[in-house]
Tab-separated table of C-alpha atoms and ligand atoms in Angstrom:
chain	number	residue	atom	x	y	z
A	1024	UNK	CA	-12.651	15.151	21.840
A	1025	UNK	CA	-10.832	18.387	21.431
A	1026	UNK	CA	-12.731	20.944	18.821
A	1027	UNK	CA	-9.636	22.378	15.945
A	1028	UNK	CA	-10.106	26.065	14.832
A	1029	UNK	CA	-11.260	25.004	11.732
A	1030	UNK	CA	-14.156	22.397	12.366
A	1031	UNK	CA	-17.321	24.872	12.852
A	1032	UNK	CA	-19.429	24.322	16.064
A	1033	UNK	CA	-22.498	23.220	13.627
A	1034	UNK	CA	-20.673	19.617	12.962
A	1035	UNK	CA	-21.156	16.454	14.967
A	1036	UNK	CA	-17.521	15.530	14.792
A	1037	UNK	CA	-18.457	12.130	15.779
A	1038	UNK	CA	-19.647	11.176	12.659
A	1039	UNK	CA	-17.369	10.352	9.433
A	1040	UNK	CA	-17.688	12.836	6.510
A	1041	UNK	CA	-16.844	12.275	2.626
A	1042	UNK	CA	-15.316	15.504	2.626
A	1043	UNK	CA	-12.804	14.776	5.530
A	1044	UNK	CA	-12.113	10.988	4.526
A	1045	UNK	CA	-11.123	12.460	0.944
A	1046	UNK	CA	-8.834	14.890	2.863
A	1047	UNK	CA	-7.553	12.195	4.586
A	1048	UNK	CA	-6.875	9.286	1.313
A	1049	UNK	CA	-4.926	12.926	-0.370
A	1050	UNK	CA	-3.072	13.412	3.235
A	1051	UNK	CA	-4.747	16.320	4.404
A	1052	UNK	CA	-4.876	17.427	8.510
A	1053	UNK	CA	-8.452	18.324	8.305
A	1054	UNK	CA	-9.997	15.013	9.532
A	1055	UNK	CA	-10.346	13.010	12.668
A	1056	UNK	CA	-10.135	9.819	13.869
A	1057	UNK	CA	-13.499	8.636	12.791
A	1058	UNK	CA	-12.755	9.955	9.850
A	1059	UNK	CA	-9.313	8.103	9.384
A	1060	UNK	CA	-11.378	4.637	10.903
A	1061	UNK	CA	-13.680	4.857	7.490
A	1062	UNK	CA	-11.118	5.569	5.512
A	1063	UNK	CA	-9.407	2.666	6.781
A	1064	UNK	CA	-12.181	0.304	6.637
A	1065	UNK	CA	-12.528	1.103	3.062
A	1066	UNK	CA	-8.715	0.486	1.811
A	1067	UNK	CA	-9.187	-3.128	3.623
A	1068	UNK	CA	-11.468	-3.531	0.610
A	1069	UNK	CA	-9.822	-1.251	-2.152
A	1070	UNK	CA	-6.136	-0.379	-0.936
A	1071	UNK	CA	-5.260	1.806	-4.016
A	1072	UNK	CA	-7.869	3.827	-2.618
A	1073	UNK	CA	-5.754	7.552	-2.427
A	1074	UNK	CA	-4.171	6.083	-6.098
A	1075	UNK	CA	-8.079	6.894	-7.516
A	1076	UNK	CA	-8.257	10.115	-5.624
A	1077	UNK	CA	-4.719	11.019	-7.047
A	1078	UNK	CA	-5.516	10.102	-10.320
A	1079	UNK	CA	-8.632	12.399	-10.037
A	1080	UNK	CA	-6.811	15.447	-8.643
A	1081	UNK	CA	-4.371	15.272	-11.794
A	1082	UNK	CA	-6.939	14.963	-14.229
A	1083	UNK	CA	-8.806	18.014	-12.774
A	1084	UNK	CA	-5.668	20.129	-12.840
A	1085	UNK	CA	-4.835	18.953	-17.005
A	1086	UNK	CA	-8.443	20.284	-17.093
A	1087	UNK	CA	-8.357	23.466	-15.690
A	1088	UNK	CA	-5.229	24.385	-17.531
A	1089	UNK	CA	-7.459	23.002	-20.807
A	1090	UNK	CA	-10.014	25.471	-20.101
A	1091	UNK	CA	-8.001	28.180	-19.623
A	1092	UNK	CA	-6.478	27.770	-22.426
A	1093	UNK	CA	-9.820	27.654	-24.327
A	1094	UNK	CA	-10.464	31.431	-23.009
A	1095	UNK	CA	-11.988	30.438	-19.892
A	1096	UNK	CA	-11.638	32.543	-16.888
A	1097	UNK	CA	-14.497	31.648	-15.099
A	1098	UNK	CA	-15.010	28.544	-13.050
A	1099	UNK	CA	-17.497	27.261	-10.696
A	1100	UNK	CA	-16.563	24.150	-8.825
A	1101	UNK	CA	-19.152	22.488	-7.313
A	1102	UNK	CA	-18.423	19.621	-4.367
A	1103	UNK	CA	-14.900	21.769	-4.093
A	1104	UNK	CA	-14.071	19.822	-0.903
A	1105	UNK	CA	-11.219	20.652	1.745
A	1106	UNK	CA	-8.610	22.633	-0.056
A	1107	UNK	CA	-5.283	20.835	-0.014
A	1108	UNK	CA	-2.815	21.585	-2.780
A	1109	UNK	CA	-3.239	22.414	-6.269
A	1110	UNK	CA	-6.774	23.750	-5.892
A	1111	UNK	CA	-8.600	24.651	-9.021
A	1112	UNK	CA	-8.379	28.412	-8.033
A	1113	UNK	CA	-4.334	28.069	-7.638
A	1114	UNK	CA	-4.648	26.200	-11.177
A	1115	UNK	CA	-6.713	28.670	-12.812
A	1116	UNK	CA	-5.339	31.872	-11.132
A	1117	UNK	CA	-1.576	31.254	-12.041
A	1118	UNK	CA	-2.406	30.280	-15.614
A	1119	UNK	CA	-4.112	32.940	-15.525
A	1120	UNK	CA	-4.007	36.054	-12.966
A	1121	UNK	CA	-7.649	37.497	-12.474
A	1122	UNK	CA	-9.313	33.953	-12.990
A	1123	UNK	CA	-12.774	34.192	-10.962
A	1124	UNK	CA	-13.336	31.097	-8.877
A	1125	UNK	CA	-16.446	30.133	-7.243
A	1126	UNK	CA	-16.681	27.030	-4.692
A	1127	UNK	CA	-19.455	25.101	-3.440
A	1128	UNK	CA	-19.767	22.840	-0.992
A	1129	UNK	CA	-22.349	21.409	2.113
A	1130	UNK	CA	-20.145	20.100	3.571
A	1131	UNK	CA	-18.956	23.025	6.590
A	1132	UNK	CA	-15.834	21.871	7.581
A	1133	UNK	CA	-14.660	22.664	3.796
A	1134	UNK	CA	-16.929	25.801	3.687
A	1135	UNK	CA	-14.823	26.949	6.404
A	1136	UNK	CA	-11.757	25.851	5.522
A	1137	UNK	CA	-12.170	27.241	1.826
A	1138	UNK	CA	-13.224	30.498	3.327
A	1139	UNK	CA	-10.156	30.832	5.103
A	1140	UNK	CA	-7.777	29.551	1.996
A	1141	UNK	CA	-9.222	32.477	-0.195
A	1142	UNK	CA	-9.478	35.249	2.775
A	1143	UNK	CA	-7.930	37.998	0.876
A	1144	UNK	CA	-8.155	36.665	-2.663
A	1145	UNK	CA	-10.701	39.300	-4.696
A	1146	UNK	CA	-11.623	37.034	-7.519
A	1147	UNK	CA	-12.608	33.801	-5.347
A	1148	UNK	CA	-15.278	33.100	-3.426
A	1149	UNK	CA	-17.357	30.021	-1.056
A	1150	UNK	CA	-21.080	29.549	-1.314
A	1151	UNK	CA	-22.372	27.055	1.066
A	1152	UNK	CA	-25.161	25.429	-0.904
A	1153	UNK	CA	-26.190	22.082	-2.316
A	1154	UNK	CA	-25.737	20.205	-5.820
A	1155	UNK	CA	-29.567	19.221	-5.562
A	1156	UNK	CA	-30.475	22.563	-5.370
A	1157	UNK	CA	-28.557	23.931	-8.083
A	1158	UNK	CA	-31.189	27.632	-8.539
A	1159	UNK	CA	-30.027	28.127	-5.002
A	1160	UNK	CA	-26.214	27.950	-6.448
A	1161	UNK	CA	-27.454	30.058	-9.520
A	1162	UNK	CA	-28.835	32.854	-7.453
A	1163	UNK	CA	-25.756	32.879	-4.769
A	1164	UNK	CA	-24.424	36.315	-3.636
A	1165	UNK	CA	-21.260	34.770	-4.701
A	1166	UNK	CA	-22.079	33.666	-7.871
A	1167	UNK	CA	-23.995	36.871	-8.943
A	1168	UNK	CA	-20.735	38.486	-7.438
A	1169	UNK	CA	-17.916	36.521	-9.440
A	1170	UNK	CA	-19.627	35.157	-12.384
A	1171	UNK	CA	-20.543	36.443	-15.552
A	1172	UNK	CA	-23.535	34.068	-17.265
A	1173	UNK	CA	-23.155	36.123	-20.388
A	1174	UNK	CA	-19.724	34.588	-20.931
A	1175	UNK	CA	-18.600	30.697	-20.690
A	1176	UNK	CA	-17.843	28.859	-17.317
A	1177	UNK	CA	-16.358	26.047	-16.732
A	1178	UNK	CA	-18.527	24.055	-14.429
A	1179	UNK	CA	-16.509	21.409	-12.620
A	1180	UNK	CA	-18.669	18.680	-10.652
A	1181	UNK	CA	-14.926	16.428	-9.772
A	1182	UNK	CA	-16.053	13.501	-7.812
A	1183	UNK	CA	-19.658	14.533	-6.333
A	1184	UNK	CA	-22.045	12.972	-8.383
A	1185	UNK	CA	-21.410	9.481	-7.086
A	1186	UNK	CA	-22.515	11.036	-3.898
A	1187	UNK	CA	-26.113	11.924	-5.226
A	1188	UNK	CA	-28.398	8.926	-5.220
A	1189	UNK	CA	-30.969	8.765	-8.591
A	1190	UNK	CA	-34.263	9.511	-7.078
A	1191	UNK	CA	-32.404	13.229	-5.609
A	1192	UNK	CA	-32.164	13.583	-9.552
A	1193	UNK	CA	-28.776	14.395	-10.677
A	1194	UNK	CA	-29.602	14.078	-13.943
A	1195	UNK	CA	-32.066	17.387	-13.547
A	1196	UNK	CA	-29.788	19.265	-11.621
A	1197	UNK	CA	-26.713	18.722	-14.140
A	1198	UNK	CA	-29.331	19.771	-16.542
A	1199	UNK	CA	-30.006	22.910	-14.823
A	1200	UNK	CA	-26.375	24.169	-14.902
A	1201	UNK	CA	-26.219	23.655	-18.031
A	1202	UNK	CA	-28.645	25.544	-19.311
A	1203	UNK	CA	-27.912	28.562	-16.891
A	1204	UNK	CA	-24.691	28.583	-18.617
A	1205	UNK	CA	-23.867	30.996	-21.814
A	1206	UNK	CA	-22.490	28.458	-24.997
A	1207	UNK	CA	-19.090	27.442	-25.125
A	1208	UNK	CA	-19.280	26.441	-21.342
A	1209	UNK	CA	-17.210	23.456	-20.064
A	1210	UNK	CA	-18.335	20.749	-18.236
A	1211	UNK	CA	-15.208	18.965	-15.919
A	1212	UNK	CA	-16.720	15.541	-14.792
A	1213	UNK	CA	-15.022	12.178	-12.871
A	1214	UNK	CA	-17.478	9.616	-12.021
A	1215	UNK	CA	-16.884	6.559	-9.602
A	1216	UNK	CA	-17.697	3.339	-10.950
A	1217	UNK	CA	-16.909	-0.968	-11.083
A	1218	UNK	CA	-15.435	-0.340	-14.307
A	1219	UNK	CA	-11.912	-0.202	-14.218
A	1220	UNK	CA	-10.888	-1.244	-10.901
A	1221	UNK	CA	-8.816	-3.990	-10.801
A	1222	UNK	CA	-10.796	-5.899	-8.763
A	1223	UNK	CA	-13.990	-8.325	-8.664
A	1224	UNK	CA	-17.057	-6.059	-8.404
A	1225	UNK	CA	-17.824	-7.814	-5.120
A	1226	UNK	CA	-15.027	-6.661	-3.353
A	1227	UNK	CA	-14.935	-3.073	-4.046
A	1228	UNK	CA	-18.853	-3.332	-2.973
A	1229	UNK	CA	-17.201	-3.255	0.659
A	1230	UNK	CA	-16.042	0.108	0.145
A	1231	UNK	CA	-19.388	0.557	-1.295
A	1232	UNK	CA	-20.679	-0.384	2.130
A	1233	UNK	CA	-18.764	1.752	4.192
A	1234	UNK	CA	-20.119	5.000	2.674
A	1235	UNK	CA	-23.451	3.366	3.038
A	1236	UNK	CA	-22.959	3.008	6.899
A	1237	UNK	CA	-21.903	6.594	7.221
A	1238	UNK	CA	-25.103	7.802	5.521
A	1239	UNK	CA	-23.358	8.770	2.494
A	1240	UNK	CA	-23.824	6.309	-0.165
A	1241	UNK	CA	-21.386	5.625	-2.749
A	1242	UNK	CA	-23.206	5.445	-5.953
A	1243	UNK	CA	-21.036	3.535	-8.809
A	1244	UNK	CA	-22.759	4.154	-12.226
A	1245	UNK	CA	-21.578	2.493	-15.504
A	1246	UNK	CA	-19.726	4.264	-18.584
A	1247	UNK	CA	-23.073	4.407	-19.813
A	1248	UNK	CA	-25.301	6.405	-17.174
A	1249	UNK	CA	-22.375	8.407	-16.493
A	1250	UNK	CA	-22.216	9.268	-20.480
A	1251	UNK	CA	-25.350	10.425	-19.952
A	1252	UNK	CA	-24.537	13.408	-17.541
A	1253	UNK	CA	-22.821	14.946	-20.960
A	1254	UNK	CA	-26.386	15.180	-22.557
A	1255	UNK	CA	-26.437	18.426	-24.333
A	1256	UNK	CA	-22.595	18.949	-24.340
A	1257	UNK	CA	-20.119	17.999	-27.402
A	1258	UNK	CA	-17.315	15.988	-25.680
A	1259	UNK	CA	-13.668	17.175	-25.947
A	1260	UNK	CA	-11.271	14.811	-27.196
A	1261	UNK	CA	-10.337	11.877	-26.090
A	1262	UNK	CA	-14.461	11.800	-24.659
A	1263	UNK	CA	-15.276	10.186	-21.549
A	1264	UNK	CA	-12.381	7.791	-20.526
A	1265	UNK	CA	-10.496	6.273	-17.543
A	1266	UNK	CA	-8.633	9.476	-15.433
A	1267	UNK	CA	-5.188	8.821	-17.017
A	1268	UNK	CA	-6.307	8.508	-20.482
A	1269	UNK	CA	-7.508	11.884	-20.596
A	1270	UNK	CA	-4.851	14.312	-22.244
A	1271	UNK	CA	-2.078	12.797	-20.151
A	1272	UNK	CA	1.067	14.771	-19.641
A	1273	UNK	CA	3.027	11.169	-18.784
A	1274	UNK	CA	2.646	7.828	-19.779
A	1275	UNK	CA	-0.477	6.075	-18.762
A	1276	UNK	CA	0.994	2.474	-18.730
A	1277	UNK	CA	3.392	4.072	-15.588
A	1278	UNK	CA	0.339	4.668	-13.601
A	1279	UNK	CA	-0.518	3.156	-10.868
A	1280	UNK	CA	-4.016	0.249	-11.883
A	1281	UNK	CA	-5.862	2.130	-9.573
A	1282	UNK	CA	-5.693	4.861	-11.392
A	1283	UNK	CA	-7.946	3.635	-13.898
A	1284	UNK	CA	-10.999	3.164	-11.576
A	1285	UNK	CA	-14.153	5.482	-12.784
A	1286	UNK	CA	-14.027	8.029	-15.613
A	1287	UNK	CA	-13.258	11.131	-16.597
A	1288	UNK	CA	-14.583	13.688	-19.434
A	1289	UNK	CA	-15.072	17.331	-20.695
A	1290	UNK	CA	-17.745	18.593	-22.615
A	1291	UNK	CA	-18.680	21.919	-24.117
A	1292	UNK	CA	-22.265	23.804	-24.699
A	1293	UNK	CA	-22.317	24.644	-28.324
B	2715	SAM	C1	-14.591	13.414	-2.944
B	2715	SAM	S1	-14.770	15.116	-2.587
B	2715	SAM	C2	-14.180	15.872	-4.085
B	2715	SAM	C3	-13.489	17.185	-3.882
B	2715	SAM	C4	-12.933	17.842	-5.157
B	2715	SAM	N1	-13.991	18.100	-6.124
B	2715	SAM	C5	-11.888	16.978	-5.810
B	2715	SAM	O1	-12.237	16.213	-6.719
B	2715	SAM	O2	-10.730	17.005	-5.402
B	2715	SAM	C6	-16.542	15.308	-2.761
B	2715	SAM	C7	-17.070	16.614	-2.182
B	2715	SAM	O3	-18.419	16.774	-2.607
B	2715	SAM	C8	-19.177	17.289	-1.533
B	2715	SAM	N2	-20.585	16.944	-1.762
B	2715	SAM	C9	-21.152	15.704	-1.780
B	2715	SAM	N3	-22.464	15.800	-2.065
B	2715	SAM	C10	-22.726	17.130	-2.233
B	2715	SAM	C11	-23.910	17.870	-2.538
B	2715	SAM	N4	-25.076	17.248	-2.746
B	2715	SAM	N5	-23.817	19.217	-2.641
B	2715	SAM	C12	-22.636	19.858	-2.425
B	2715	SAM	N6	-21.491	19.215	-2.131
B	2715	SAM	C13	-21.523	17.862	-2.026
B	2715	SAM	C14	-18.571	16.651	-0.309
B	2715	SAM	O4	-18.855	17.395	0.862
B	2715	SAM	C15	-17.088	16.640	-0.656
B	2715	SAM	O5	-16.443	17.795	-0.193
């Protein structure tokens, strides 16, 4: 198979990745066949598949623009992904010019690809680091570099914690952020889980399965344990809800029922 520019020598690009199947569900280039195949395999069991991921790219953007117009200007984003359009640092910086942007990611393929996006932009910046390993985050050359931690942040984990499994303690790592952060920080959260999706349970467990084959498990958590990730923060109004209930800028009944798989939520450190 012929290597692209922008997949780094360090990947085995015979193996699927969450990063590039995302890319793929939002219509991205930066995937491959494998890639598509899982992708695939997973819409035979949930076909409103790139509906969720839709949902979840709108509902980061209405956040962003919330936080900056809370006074935020800061904002580290955390399981960033494969840039495609309306990144958080296109958000932020054209609400408002001089935004600082941080991303992380492990995954390389969007290390690299991020690194190229923001070649040339001063006030953005790509740490390749881990969510489990959040003091190695903290004490990034990047984040030292672009990130004040005497001033709030808005700390965006958008669709990565269903991708940490409970005994790699998310909880302790969400924790961590937190309190690095000065008060009057954000927390931007979406969460995968079985409520909300139009389905029976059982069959969006195959989609379930085909991040378990890749080595990536899917982990769907209720309303509940994903409440708990807010521990510590106030929620914003409307609280933790389904994507298009939160602050929507059109109707919610219009969107599509996919849409309403998982939930959403913003909090702020008093
Ligand atoms: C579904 S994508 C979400 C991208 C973006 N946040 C969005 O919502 O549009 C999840 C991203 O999280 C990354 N990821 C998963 N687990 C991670 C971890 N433990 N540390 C850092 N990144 C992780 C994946 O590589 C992938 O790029």
């Amino acid at each position: 198979m012929e290597r692209p520019a922008w997949a780094p020598r360090s990947i085995d690009i015979s193996v699927p990745s969450v990063s590039r199947i995302y890319d793929y569900y939002l219509g991205g280039s930066h995937n491959f066949e494998v890639d598509r195949e899982a992708a695939r395999k997973a819409m035979e069991f949930m076909p409103g598949l790139p509906k969720v991921m839709q949902a979840n790219r709108a509902f980061m953007q209405r956040a962003v623009r919330f936080a900056v117009d809370e006074g935020i200007d800061q904002f580290l984003d955390i399981g960033s992904g494969i840039p495609t359009f309306g990144n958080v640092h296109e958000v932020a910086q054209s609400a408002r010019p001089g935004a600082r942007v941080v991303y992380v990611d492990h995954d390389p393929v969007a290390v690299a690809h991020s690194q190229a996006v923001l070649a040339g932009n001063e006030d953005a910046g790509v740490v390749a680091a881990d969510l489990r390993k959040p003091r190695e985050i903290l004490a990034s050359a990047e984040v030292e570099r672009l990130i004040d931690r005497n001033r709030p942040v808005a700390l965006l984990l958008v669709a990565i914690l269903h991708f940490v499994e409970d005994e790699d303690d998310p909880y302790g790592a969400v924790a961590e952020l937190r309190d690095a952060l000065a008060p009057g920080s954000l927390l931007i959260l979406t969460h995968a889980s079985y409520e909300g999706i139009p389905l029976p349970a059982e069959r969006a467990a195959g989609t379930v399965d085909v991040y378990k084959d890749i080595r990536n498990p899917l982990i769907m958590r209720s309303r509940e344990e994903i409440a708990r990730f807010f521990e510590g923060y106030d929620m914003v109004e409307p609280g933790l809800v389904s994507m298009p209930h939160w602050r929507p800028r059109t109707a919610p009944e219009d969107e599509d029922p996919y849409a309403f798989s998982g939930f959403a939520g913003v909090g702020r450190t008093a």
